Every structure is written in C-alpha cells, then in structure tokens.
C-alpha cells in the first residue's frame, strides 16, 4: 500500500517533467490535430538524424530547422519533428515508428547505417508517407535519395594532393568512421584516383572517426612511425587535430588536405608555407533535401535527367547527387585539374571563404546551399 | 482485494505501472494507439526484450553481463555472411544461435571457473565479440531475402507474432528452470555466495549455465534483429548491453542478486522502448530530447529501487502509520 | 614496530605494481622493435600526455572503487565530455585568469555531479553501477541541451599551453599530472584521516561505523572527489586536443576501470592505490598506440585489445577460491 503511494508520487513527478518539458520547448511544436489534413493546412515533416556526435551534425539540424521555419511562415509546413540518435540503429527505428504513428506526411531520414531501415521504410510506404533519404545515402525501392556526392568530394581532395605532389611521393590517409556509408564511398573514390598516380605511395590508412582527438592521436602515431611523409590525405572535421599533432611533435606540415571549419581556415591563413584545400560537404545539403521533399509533397514531378543511380544500388535511379558547393584553395582556381568534371562546384579563394564565415563561431563549417528557386529549376520539371 | 494486494507487492509492479502510464500518455498524444504502432513497437524491440531476460538471469546470481549487445552484433554478422555464402536462412540462423551460445559459455567459464569479476570480464569479452564482428564484416551490407522478414512479421494464425512466440519460448525455458531445484539454488547463490557454497551448491556450474542461457537469449535477439533489418551491420548491438541493465533494474531486479524476475525486466525493457518513442512524439526540441530522456530514466530507476527497498519502505511506513501491519 | 609495518607495506605495494611495470617495459620494447620512431621523444611525450589524462580519470575511479560496496563510477566519461565542452566557454580579461577560473568551475561542476551520484548511492540505495550509468545519460543529455550541439568557443592559448614542452619528453600537462598524482596518493590517500577512513569503510562498512566513522559521508565524498577530478580531466582533455566535441570522452569510463584494476586495486574495495591506476593507464595506452602503429584493421584491433585485457584479468584479478 505504502509502496504504491511512493510509486504513484514518483510517476506523477515524471509526468510533470514531461509536461514541463513540453511547455518549455517551443510552444508551437506540439503534435497538432491538423497534421493529417495535409494539403490545406500544411504538411508535417519528420526528420530522423542518425548521428549526433559532432558540430557538423548540429549545424545540419540548425539549418534544417531554420528552413522549416521559413516554410512555416509561408504556411506550407504546419509542423515538423526532429529526432536524433547516437548511431543507435534500433533507437532510430523506434523514433521513425513514433513519427509514422504521429502522422507525418513525409519522412526525411539520415540513416545510422545504410542497411538497417527496411522495416521502417516499408511501414512508411505502406501508409503512403513520402520517404526521402537525406545526406547519407541508402537504397530502398520507392524512396528518393538526395545526398552529397561523396565520390566527387573525395576525388577532388585526392586529385589535389596527387597533383601538388607532382605525381610522386608518400602519403598517409586518415579516414572517417569504419562501416559508415559515406566513409566506404569516399575510400573507394580515393582508391580509384590513387590508382591513376602509380608513383604516389599510400603508407598507411587508419580511421580518424571524424573526430579531432582521434585524428590527432592517429597522426601522432604516424609521425613517430614514418619519417618520410610528404602529404596527409584526410577528410572533414579532422584537420585541426592533425595540425595539433604536428605542433606537438615540433614539426610543420607542408601539404595536407583540410576541411572548411572556420578555426582551421583561420589557422591556414596564418601559416605561409602551408598549402591545403578545403572542400565543403555542406551541412546545408539538408535544406535541399527538404526542398525536394516539399516539392514532391506539393505534387511536383522530378526531372528525370536529374536522377542518377543510387550509390548502393546501381539499378535504382532514385538519387539526386549534390556536388560540393565550394572548393577552397589559396588561388581559387576554377579550371584546375581537380575541378574537372565538377562544374557545379564553385572554386573560391581562402580569403573569400574567411569573409563568408567572419561573424560565425570558430567551430562553424563553411555553409551554403541552393535557394528554393535554384532547386526548383535544377531538379523539378 | 487480496489479489490486488498481491499484484502491488510484486517486485515488477513499478515497471508495470510505468509501462501502462506511458502507453496511456502515448495514446493521448497521438489520439489513439494504432495496432500497427504496437506491432512495430514489438517487432523492433523484441531484441531488447530478449536481452533484458538474458541479463536478468546473470544478475540474479549476483553477477552481470555487458557483452550481450556485442554478441547480438556478432550473430547478425554471422547470419548475413553465411546467407551471403549460399547457406539457407535456417542453417545460418541456427549457426548464429550456436555462436551466441558459445560466447555465453566462454563468458561463463571465465566468470564461473576462473572467477574473474563479471563486469570486467564481460567488458573485455564485449570488445572481443564486437571486434570479431567488425573483422568479419567491416562494412554494413549484405542482405537476405525479405521472406525472412515476412516470416518474422507474420506468425501463427497470422495473429500471434513470431517474436512474441520466441519470447514466450525463452520465458518458458527459464520459468521451467526456476521451478526445478536449479532455480532455488540460483536465487540462493544470488543472495549469499558463501552460504550457498557452504550448502553444497555447485556455484561454478550455475554461473556457467546462467551465462550460457544469457548467450542463448542474445542469439535469439540477434535472429530477431537480423529479421527486422534484413541486412548486416557490425555495430548494430552496441548500445543494447547497457540499456538491458537499465531495463532490468527498472523491472525490479536487484543488482546485488537474489531478487526480481524476468517478467519485470521485460516490462522495464518495454518501458525504455516506449520512452524513446514518446520523447520523439512529444516533439521536444531536439536538443532537449536526450536530457529529458535521461531524467525520466533516472526517476524511473529511483522509483523502482525505492519501491523495492524494504528498509526505506519500513521507515516510510513508520512515518505514515505507527506500528501498522506489514502490507 | 612501525618501521617493520612500513617495510611490509612497501613490499605489498611493490607486488601489486609489478605486473603493470613489467608489462609496460615489455610493451615499450615491443614498440621499439615494431617501429624505429617508437621511443622518440615526440612519441613518448604524446604517449605520456594521453596517459596523463587517463590517469586523472583512473584516480577518480580508484577513489570510488576503494570506497567499497561495489562502488563504480560510470559517469566519468560523461563528466569529462561535459567539462571539456563547458570549460573553455569561460572567458575573462586575462587568459591566465580565465584558466584559473576554469579550473575552479570544472571542479565544482564535476563535484556537483559526483554529489548527486553519492546521494543516489547512499541515500536512495541505488546500486552504483546503475546510478552512475544513468547519470552519465543525464549529463550527456544536459551537455547537448546547453551547447545546442555547437561548442561555442575556441580554447584559449593559456589552456592550450599545457602541451608545451618542459624537459625532454615531459610536457607541462604530464608534469602537472605526475605532481598531482604523487600529492594525492601521499597526502590524500595515505596520510590523511579521510584516506584512512576511506580504506576502512571500503573494507567493512559496519566495522567502520562502529569505530565512529560516518561511512555515509565518507562514501559520498568519494563520489564528489571523483566527479571533481573527472571535471579537471575534461579540462585537460580539451587543452590537449584543442577542440571539444560531444561525447568525446566516452571511452574513458571503461578504460579507467580497466586501468585501476590492472594497477592492482580490488573491485571489492578497501584496497588500492592511485599510482597503480596510473601504471594501468600507461599499459593501456601503450597497447592502443602499438596496435595503431601496426595499422591493423579496426575489428582485429578491438579483438586483440579484448584478448589482452582478458589475459591480464585472468592472471591478475581472480577472486579467491570459495573454499577459503
């Protein structure tokens, strides 16, 4: 009897937490009753984000929410829901199920892993919900995929470093998180390019897991194991950790691929003998994903020629690949060897890039995305 | 009235209450609980429920096991790889199950016979099993026929779902075991190891058996998970180990051993699953979701433990009714 | 009489350190065989720095484990990540003053989390494993909530200066940690009244209570101490790495437990040293660095780390036969 009293008191306090949480969140963000009357009142969009561990992802969610607010003001979107998980495939499934049950019109999913979504996608499609896989690719029949072009991203970086080395030298590679789709695609692209430069030797390749600290530790080990490193091939989010490793070892890096975080760009501009390149894999891609989803919900049709084969399933032509928005080098050369075949990417100088992030926090990534009009023109009929 | 009292005084009562209340909240928020939602919930979370059973069993005898999630990943990888090599699904699944049992036995031997601390052992073995999984399948991929998923989502009479049947099977095995002298000995071991040994109970043997059973549950969980996602992912089970322990504790299982049962753990796991869904459906700002989830979890665990603590209960009883009869 | 006691104490201490010391030497030799640059000053200094941070985490963990009653702190990684994120946000006029305030702030932050842990464990009777595990979830969620995912500020130069070289392979960070380690071991653990009560309580709570020690508060303070030290460790981590990301320190939790056990502390409480934890940390970092230098595939590395850990445990940490 007394036990029951305690339990009830405590459960009531839990509910109180929930209710207060509800209230203290944005007051407009409650699961609304109008959600299922789609076209008149506005759509409800659900966004399930599969990785939450770094600032890139946080910026992406921010960009998404800002764009949703724009749509809300125009009355096109009635409400939106965002959920995040820390690479937990089962939790993502739970979150997607919850969104399906809450009655969303479209689901945008950034998958934890490209292969774990089958049941969720199936239930969503069964209920007539539009499913768009965003940012990180995955292949499912009946869905659309709007993702960054990882292959283009990595080939620009790899071609740059091979060219700068004059086709000859030793490099070490630091990759992303083993097992994640993006990482696999990038490694394949890098391998393809490296095969074209037979005199470039890759001494080692270790995952840096898109973490500055991990990259720092890996680079430290590299520096003590190899004394003939001519260049470092890496990807986003890790450049500063690598610089730190060099600094701690009392050495200066001469050549490495970098990223587009403001603090790295600042450090780069302060080092005269240092050459690097930053390619944006912009957080803002998610805005384009949202634009495509909204367009489809409004009944627009996609331009057939804009669709290419899905990176995970060559037979499925459901993908819009977004080329890197900006390529940052000191010279900003649009016609360089590494820009070949990537006409939609804009080459900009380091100074211009710094201008663009001048008033942002140090951890901010150089961002930029197509406007709604540009998306409509490029991808829709 | 007496029956009511009996329910309330069970160790799993707090978790039952939590589950019911949160289900109700979910229903209110979404204006009704659809059958498809409940079905998806069960399908997606059966692996977690299996693990809750497995980990409870190891806790009951005074130990613990944080390697079950890695075993699940390993089973998933094994099944997918074998299916990819051309073996039939049934054989792949059975071999996966066997692998899980072997992992359990290894855990049991190191803990039971070599007498290494269970927490550290299973931490080390979880690194080993996860490493093997990542070694066999470095990248997520592979796929198996959707027919496997259909079997999983279908079931007897098209109504009693396969996962439910698998769960019932596990519960039966354990419930059966409890009623034998084995069960009594296991609980005795959990209560006091030295006294149990002095009574002639085969402490080492029980430990090995218990971890083997936990391995079995992880194997079943791995099969269910593979059916849900129909593909392989080497890190798929990573977060499940610690979640299962939280589930067990919420379900009234005492980490000191000797108290609680698997029913509570299942309810606890159910509560955790619906917690994830509720936090999303309630549409909290995404930055506060983890925080709120953590807070609710904290309160849930405290509630369960308070509800089960005799000393505290007696103290509070003493405040409420002087010298009253025990409830 | 006390001279003899001291000798015996030294002997027992030496015994529990020997495996860790021997292991470290063997690993260093193995590393040198593998790669010429392994014993270079740079490599050793980076190994020392990573070990220093793990040592701080294991000091925190050791205090809690010694307090007995299956004490364990699974929230150390989360506290470290939290202070790594929040610490650098404190910006004052002078950078040096900022660092001073940061140090105080992170100790207070970590201490508060530790206090909650301690209260949960002692008053609410939640088992330490679960209490601290759930707190780690709450702390992580809290970090995300406050920073909204974007740690706002860069690390000021004074804090970054801990990576500067002092003498040979020893950097400022390593020097600070070594000094702290010795001070804490001698003055906090061995000589102070609190230290002695901690061991007594860890050994047998009832007996300690009978001796007039308030075991509840001794144990709670152990958690507060652990939280404070973990907070400090987080600040060192961000100073070393130069940036902070969410969950960056999550692996430190279990590593600190492993380090403490390898160093000879018993999980049942009542016995142990901080120095042992430091040695254990050294062994773990050496293993990780060597495996990295071997350029193995990720799965194989995890596998080998697990096997080595099990081997160490089987040699080092077996419970006595029940027959006794």
CSV table of C-alpha atoms in Angstrom, one decimal, chain C residues 66-321:
chain,number,residue,atom,x,y,z
C,66,UNK,CA,38.2,1.8,-2.9
C,67,UNK,CA,35.1,3.2,-1.1
C,68,UNK,CA,33.7,-0.3,-1.4
C,69,UNK,CA,30.2,-1.7,-1.6
C,70,UNK,CA,30.8,-2.4,-5.3
C,71,UNK,CA,31.5,1.2,-5.9
C,72,UNK,CA,31.9,2.2,-9.5
C,73,UNK,CA,31.6,5.4,-11.4
C,74,UNK,CA,30.3,5.0,-15.0
C,75,UNK,CA,29.8,8.7,-15.4
C,76,UNK,CA,33.4,9.7,-15.6
C,77,UNK,CA,33.5,9.9,-19.3
C,78,UNK,CA,30.3,11.9,-19.4
C,79,UNK,CA,31.6,14.4,-16.8
C,80,UNK,CA,34.8,14.7,-18.8
C,81,UNK,CA,33.0,15.5,-22.0
C,82,UNK,CA,30.8,18.0,-20.2
C,83,UNK,CA,33.6,20.0,-18.7
C,84,UNK,CA,35.6,19.7,-22.0
C,85,UNK,CA,32.6,21.4,-23.6
C,86,UNK,CA,31.8,24.0,-21.0
C,87,UNK,CA,35.2,24.8,-19.6
C,88,UNK,CA,36.5,26.8,-22.5
C,89,UNK,CA,33.4,28.9,-22.5
C,90,UNK,CA,34.7,30.8,-19.5
C,91,UNK,CA,36.4,33.9,-20.9
C,92,UNK,CA,37.8,36.6,-18.8
C,93,UNK,CA,40.1,39.6,-19.4
C,94,UNK,CA,43.4,37.8,-18.9
C,95,UNK,CA,43.9,34.3,-20.4
C,96,UNK,CA,45.7,33.1,-17.3
C,97,UNK,CA,42.9,34.2,-15.0
C,98,UNK,CA,40.5,32.5,-17.3
C,99,UNK,CA,42.3,29.2,-16.9
C,100,UNK,CA,42.3,29.7,-13.1
C,101,UNK,CA,38.5,30.3,-13.1
C,102,UNK,CA,38.0,27.4,-15.5
C,103,UNK,CA,39.8,25.0,-13.1
C,104,UNK,CA,37.6,26.1,-10.2
C,105,UNK,CA,34.5,25.9,-12.3
C,106,UNK,CA,35.1,22.4,-13.7
C,107,UNK,CA,35.9,21.1,-10.3
C,108,UNK,CA,32.7,22.5,-9.0
C,109,UNK,CA,30.7,21.2,-11.9
C,110,UNK,CA,32.2,17.7,-11.7
C,111,UNK,CA,31.8,17.7,-7.9
C,112,UNK,CA,28.1,18.5,-8.1
C,113,UNK,CA,27.5,15.6,-10.4
C,114,UNK,CA,29.5,13.5,-8.0
C,115,UNK,CA,27.4,14.7,-5.2
C,116,UNK,CA,24.2,13.6,-7.0
C,117,UNK,CA,25.8,10.2,-7.6
C,118,UNK,CA,26.8,9.9,-4.0
C,119,UNK,CA,23.4,10.8,-2.7
C,120,UNK,CA,21.8,8.4,-5.1
C,121,UNK,CA,24.1,5.6,-4.0
C,122,UNK,CA,24.0,6.2,-0.2
C,123,UNK,CA,20.5,7.6,0.5
C,124,UNK,CA,18.4,6.2,-2.3
C,125,UNK,CA,20.3,3.0,-2.2
C,126,UNK,CA,20.6,2.8,-6.0
C,127,UNK,CA,23.4,0.4,-6.9
C,128,UNK,CA,26.5,2.5,-8.1
C,129,UNK,CA,26.7,0.9,-11.5
C,130,UNK,CA,23.2,1.9,-12.4
C,131,UNK,CA,23.2,5.3,-10.7
C,132,UNK,CA,26.3,6.5,-12.4
C,133,UNK,CA,25.3,4.9,-15.7
C,134,UNK,CA,22.0,6.8,-15.7
C,135,UNK,CA,23.7,10.0,-14.5
C,136,UNK,CA,26.1,9.7,-17.5
C,137,UNK,CA,23.0,9.6,-19.7
C,138,UNK,CA,21.6,12.7,-17.9
C,139,UNK,CA,24.9,14.5,-18.1
C,140,UNK,CA,25.3,13.8,-21.8
C,141,UNK,CA,21.8,15.0,-22.5
C,142,UNK,CA,22.5,18.1,-20.4
C,143,UNK,CA,25.6,18.9,-22.4
C,144,UNK,CA,23.7,18.6,-25.7
C,145,UNK,CA,20.9,20.7,-24.2
C,146,UNK,CA,23.2,23.6,-23.1
C,147,UNK,CA,25.5,23.7,-26.1
C,148,UNK,CA,22.8,23.0,-28.6
C,149,UNK,CA,25.4,20.8,-30.2
C,150,UNK,CA,27.7,23.7,-31.0
C,151,UNK,CA,30.5,24.2,-28.5
C,152,UNK,CA,30.7,27.9,-29.0
C,153,UNK,CA,34.1,28.9,-28.3
C,154,UNK,CA,37.7,28.1,-29.1
C,155,UNK,CA,40.2,27.2,-26.5
C,156,UNK,CA,42.3,30.0,-25.2
C,157,UNK,CA,46.1,29.9,-25.6
C,158,UNK,CA,46.9,29.6,-22.0
C,159,UNK,CA,45.0,26.4,-21.7
C,160,UNK,CA,46.5,25.1,-24.9
C,161,UNK,CA,49.9,25.8,-23.4
C,162,UNK,CA,49.8,22.6,-21.4
C,163,UNK,CA,51.0,20.8,-24.5
C,164,UNK,CA,54.2,22.8,-24.4
C,165,UNK,CA,57.4,21.0,-23.7
C,166,UNK,CA,59.0,21.2,-20.3
C,167,UNK,CA,62.0,19.0,-20.4
C,168,UNK,CA,62.7,16.0,-22.7
C,169,UNK,CA,59.6,14.0,-23.3
C,170,UNK,CA,57.8,15.6,-20.4
C,171,UNK,CA,55.2,18.3,-21.3
C,172,UNK,CA,53.5,20.7,-18.9
C,173,UNK,CA,50.4,18.5,-18.8
C,174,UNK,CA,52.4,15.4,-17.9
C,175,UNK,CA,54.3,17.2,-15.3
C,176,UNK,CA,51.1,18.6,-13.7
C,177,UNK,CA,49.5,15.2,-13.6
C,178,UNK,CA,52.6,13.5,-12.1
C,179,UNK,CA,52.8,16.1,-9.4
C,180,UNK,CA,49.1,15.8,-8.6
C,181,UNK,CA,49.4,12.0,-8.6
C,182,UNK,CA,52.1,11.9,-6.0
C,183,UNK,CA,50.4,14.6,-3.9
C,184,UNK,CA,47.1,12.9,-3.9
C,185,UNK,CA,48.5,9.5,-3.3
C,186,UNK,CA,50.5,10.5,-0.3
C,187,UNK,CA,48.5,13.3,1.3
C,188,UNK,CA,45.0,12.4,0.3
C,189,UNK,CA,45.0,8.6,0.3
C,190,UNK,CA,47.7,7.5,2.7
C,191,UNK,CA,48.4,10.2,5.3
C,192,UNK,CA,45.1,12.0,5.8
C,193,UNK,CA,42.3,11.0,8.1
C,194,UNK,CA,40.0,10.9,5.3
C,195,UNK,CA,42.2,8.5,3.4
C,196,UNK,CA,42.3,6.1,6.3
C,197,UNK,CA,38.6,6.2,6.8
C,198,UNK,CA,38.1,5.6,3.1
C,199,UNK,CA,40.1,2.3,3.3
C,200,UNK,CA,38.3,1.3,6.5
C,201,UNK,CA,34.9,2.0,5.1
C,202,UNK,CA,35.8,0.1,1.9
C,203,UNK,CA,36.9,-2.9,3.8
C,204,UNK,CA,34.0,-3.2,6.1
C,205,UNK,CA,31.3,-0.5,6.4
C,206,UNK,CA,29.8,-1.9,9.6
C,207,UNK,CA,33.1,-2.1,11.4
C,208,UNK,CA,33.9,1.4,10.3
C,209,UNK,CA,30.6,2.7,11.6
C,210,UNK,CA,31.3,1.0,14.9
C,211,UNK,CA,34.6,2.9,15.1
C,212,UNK,CA,32.7,6.1,14.9
C,213,UNK,CA,33.3,6.9,11.2
C,214,UNK,CA,30.3,8.3,9.4
C,215,UNK,CA,30.6,5.9,6.4
C,216,UNK,CA,27.8,7.5,4.5
C,217,UNK,CA,29.6,10.8,4.2
C,218,UNK,CA,32.9,9.2,3.5
C,219,UNK,CA,31.4,7.4,0.6
C,220,UNK,CA,29.5,10.4,-0.7
C,221,UNK,CA,32.7,12.4,-0.6
C,222,UNK,CA,34.5,9.8,-2.6
C,223,UNK,CA,32.0,10.3,-5.4
C,224,UNK,CA,32.3,14.1,-5.1
C,225,UNK,CA,36.0,13.8,-5.3
C,226,UNK,CA,35.7,11.5,-8.3
C,227,UNK,CA,33.4,13.9,-10.1
C,228,UNK,CA,35.8,16.9,-9.3
C,229,UNK,CA,38.8,15.0,-10.6
C,230,UNK,CA,36.9,13.9,-13.7
C,231,UNK,CA,35.9,17.5,-14.3
C,232,UNK,CA,39.6,18.5,-14.2
C,233,UNK,CA,40.5,15.7,-16.5
C,234,UNK,CA,38.0,17.0,-19.0
C,235,UNK,CA,39.6,20.4,-19.0
C,236,UNK,CA,43.0,18.8,-19.6
C,237,UNK,CA,41.5,16.9,-22.4
C,238,UNK,CA,40.2,19.9,-24.2
C,239,UNK,CA,43.5,21.7,-23.6
C,240,UNK,CA,45.4,18.8,-25.1
C,241,UNK,CA,43.0,18.3,-28.1
C,242,UNK,CA,42.4,22.0,-28.8
C,243,UNK,CA,38.7,21.4,-29.5
C,244,UNK,CA,35.7,19.8,-27.9
C,245,UNK,CA,33.1,17.6,-29.4
C,246,UNK,CA,30.1,15.9,-27.7
C,247,UNK,CA,30.8,12.6,-26.2
C,248,UNK,CA,34.5,12.9,-26.9
C,249,UNK,CA,35.5,11.3,-23.6
C,250,UNK,CA,33.0,8.4,-23.6
C,251,UNK,CA,35.6,5.7,-23.9
C,252,UNK,CA,37.4,6.9,-20.8
C,253,UNK,CA,34.9,5.4,-18.5
C,254,UNK,CA,35.5,1.7,-19.0
C,255,UNK,CA,39.2,2.4,-19.7
C,256,UNK,CA,39.5,4.0,-16.2
C,257,UNK,CA,38.0,0.9,-14.7
C,258,UNK,CA,40.4,-1.3,-16.6
C,259,UNK,CA,43.4,0.9,-15.7
C,260,UNK,CA,42.5,0.8,-12.0
C,261,UNK,CA,42.2,-3.0,-12.0
C,262,UNK,CA,45.4,-3.6,-13.9
C,263,UNK,CA,47.1,-1.4,-11.3
C,264,UNK,CA,46.2,-3.8,-8.6
C,265,UNK,CA,43.1,-2.2,-6.9
C,266,UNK,CA,40.5,-4.7,-5.9
C,267,UNK,CA,37.0,-4.2,-7.2
C,268,UNK,CA,35.6,-5.2,-3.8
C,269,UNK,CA,37.0,-2.1,-2.2
C,270,UNK,CA,39.2,-1.4,0.8
C,271,UNK,CA,42.5,-1.7,-1.0
C,272,UNK,CA,44.2,0.1,-3.8
C,273,UNK,CA,46.4,3.0,-4.9
C,274,UNK,CA,46.3,5.9,-7.3
C,275,UNK,CA,49.8,5.1,-8.6
C,276,UNK,CA,48.6,1.6,-9.6
C,277,UNK,CA,45.9,3.2,-11.7
C,278,UNK,CA,48.4,5.4,-13.4
C,279,UNK,CA,50.5,2.4,-14.3
C,280,UNK,CA,47.5,0.6,-15.6
C,281,UNK,CA,46.7,3.6,-17.7
C,282,UNK,CA,50.2,3.5,-19.1
C,283,UNK,CA,49.8,-0.1,-20.1
C,284,UNK,CA,46.5,0.5,-21.8
C,285,UNK,CA,47.7,3.5,-23.8
C,286,UNK,CA,50.9,1.6,-24.9
C,287,UNK,CA,48.7,-1.3,-26.1
C,288,UNK,CA,46.5,1.1,-28.0
C,289,UNK,CA,49.4,3.0,-29.6
C,290,UNK,CA,51.2,-0.1,-30.7
C,291,UNK,CA,48.0,-1.5,-32.2
C,292,UNK,CA,47.6,1.7,-34.1
C,293,UNK,CA,51.2,1.7,-35.3
C,294,UNK,CA,50.6,-1.9,-36.6
C,295,UNK,CA,48.0,-0.4,-39.0
C,296,UNK,CA,45.6,-3.2,-38.3
C,297,UNK,CA,42.0,-3.3,-39.4
C,298,UNK,CA,39.7,-1.9,-36.7
C,299,UNK,CA,38.0,-5.2,-35.9
C,300,UNK,CA,41.2,-7.0,-35.3
C,301,UNK,CA,42.5,-4.3,-33.1
C,302,UNK,CA,39.4,-4.4,-30.8
C,303,UNK,CA,39.7,-8.2,-30.7
C,304,UNK,CA,43.3,-8.1,-29.7
C,305,UNK,CA,42.7,-5.4,-27.0
C,306,UNK,CA,39.9,-7.5,-25.6
C,307,UNK,CA,42.1,-10.7,-25.5
C,308,UNK,CA,44.9,-8.9,-23.8
C,309,UNK,CA,42.6,-7.5,-21.3
C,310,UNK,CA,41.1,-10.9,-20.5
C,311,UNK,CA,44.6,-12.4,-20.2
C,312,UNK,CA,45.6,-9.7,-17.8
C,313,UNK,CA,42.4,-10.2,-15.8
C,314,UNK,CA,42.9,-13.9,-15.6
C,315,UNK,CA,46.3,-13.5,-14.3
C,316,UNK,CA,45.7,-10.6,-12.0
C,317,UNK,CA,42.2,-10.5,-10.7
C,318,UNK,CA,40.8,-13.8,-9.8
C,319,UNK,CA,38.7,-14.0,-6.7
C,320,UNK,CA,40.0,-16.3,-4.0
C,321,UNK,CA,38.7,-19.9,-4.0
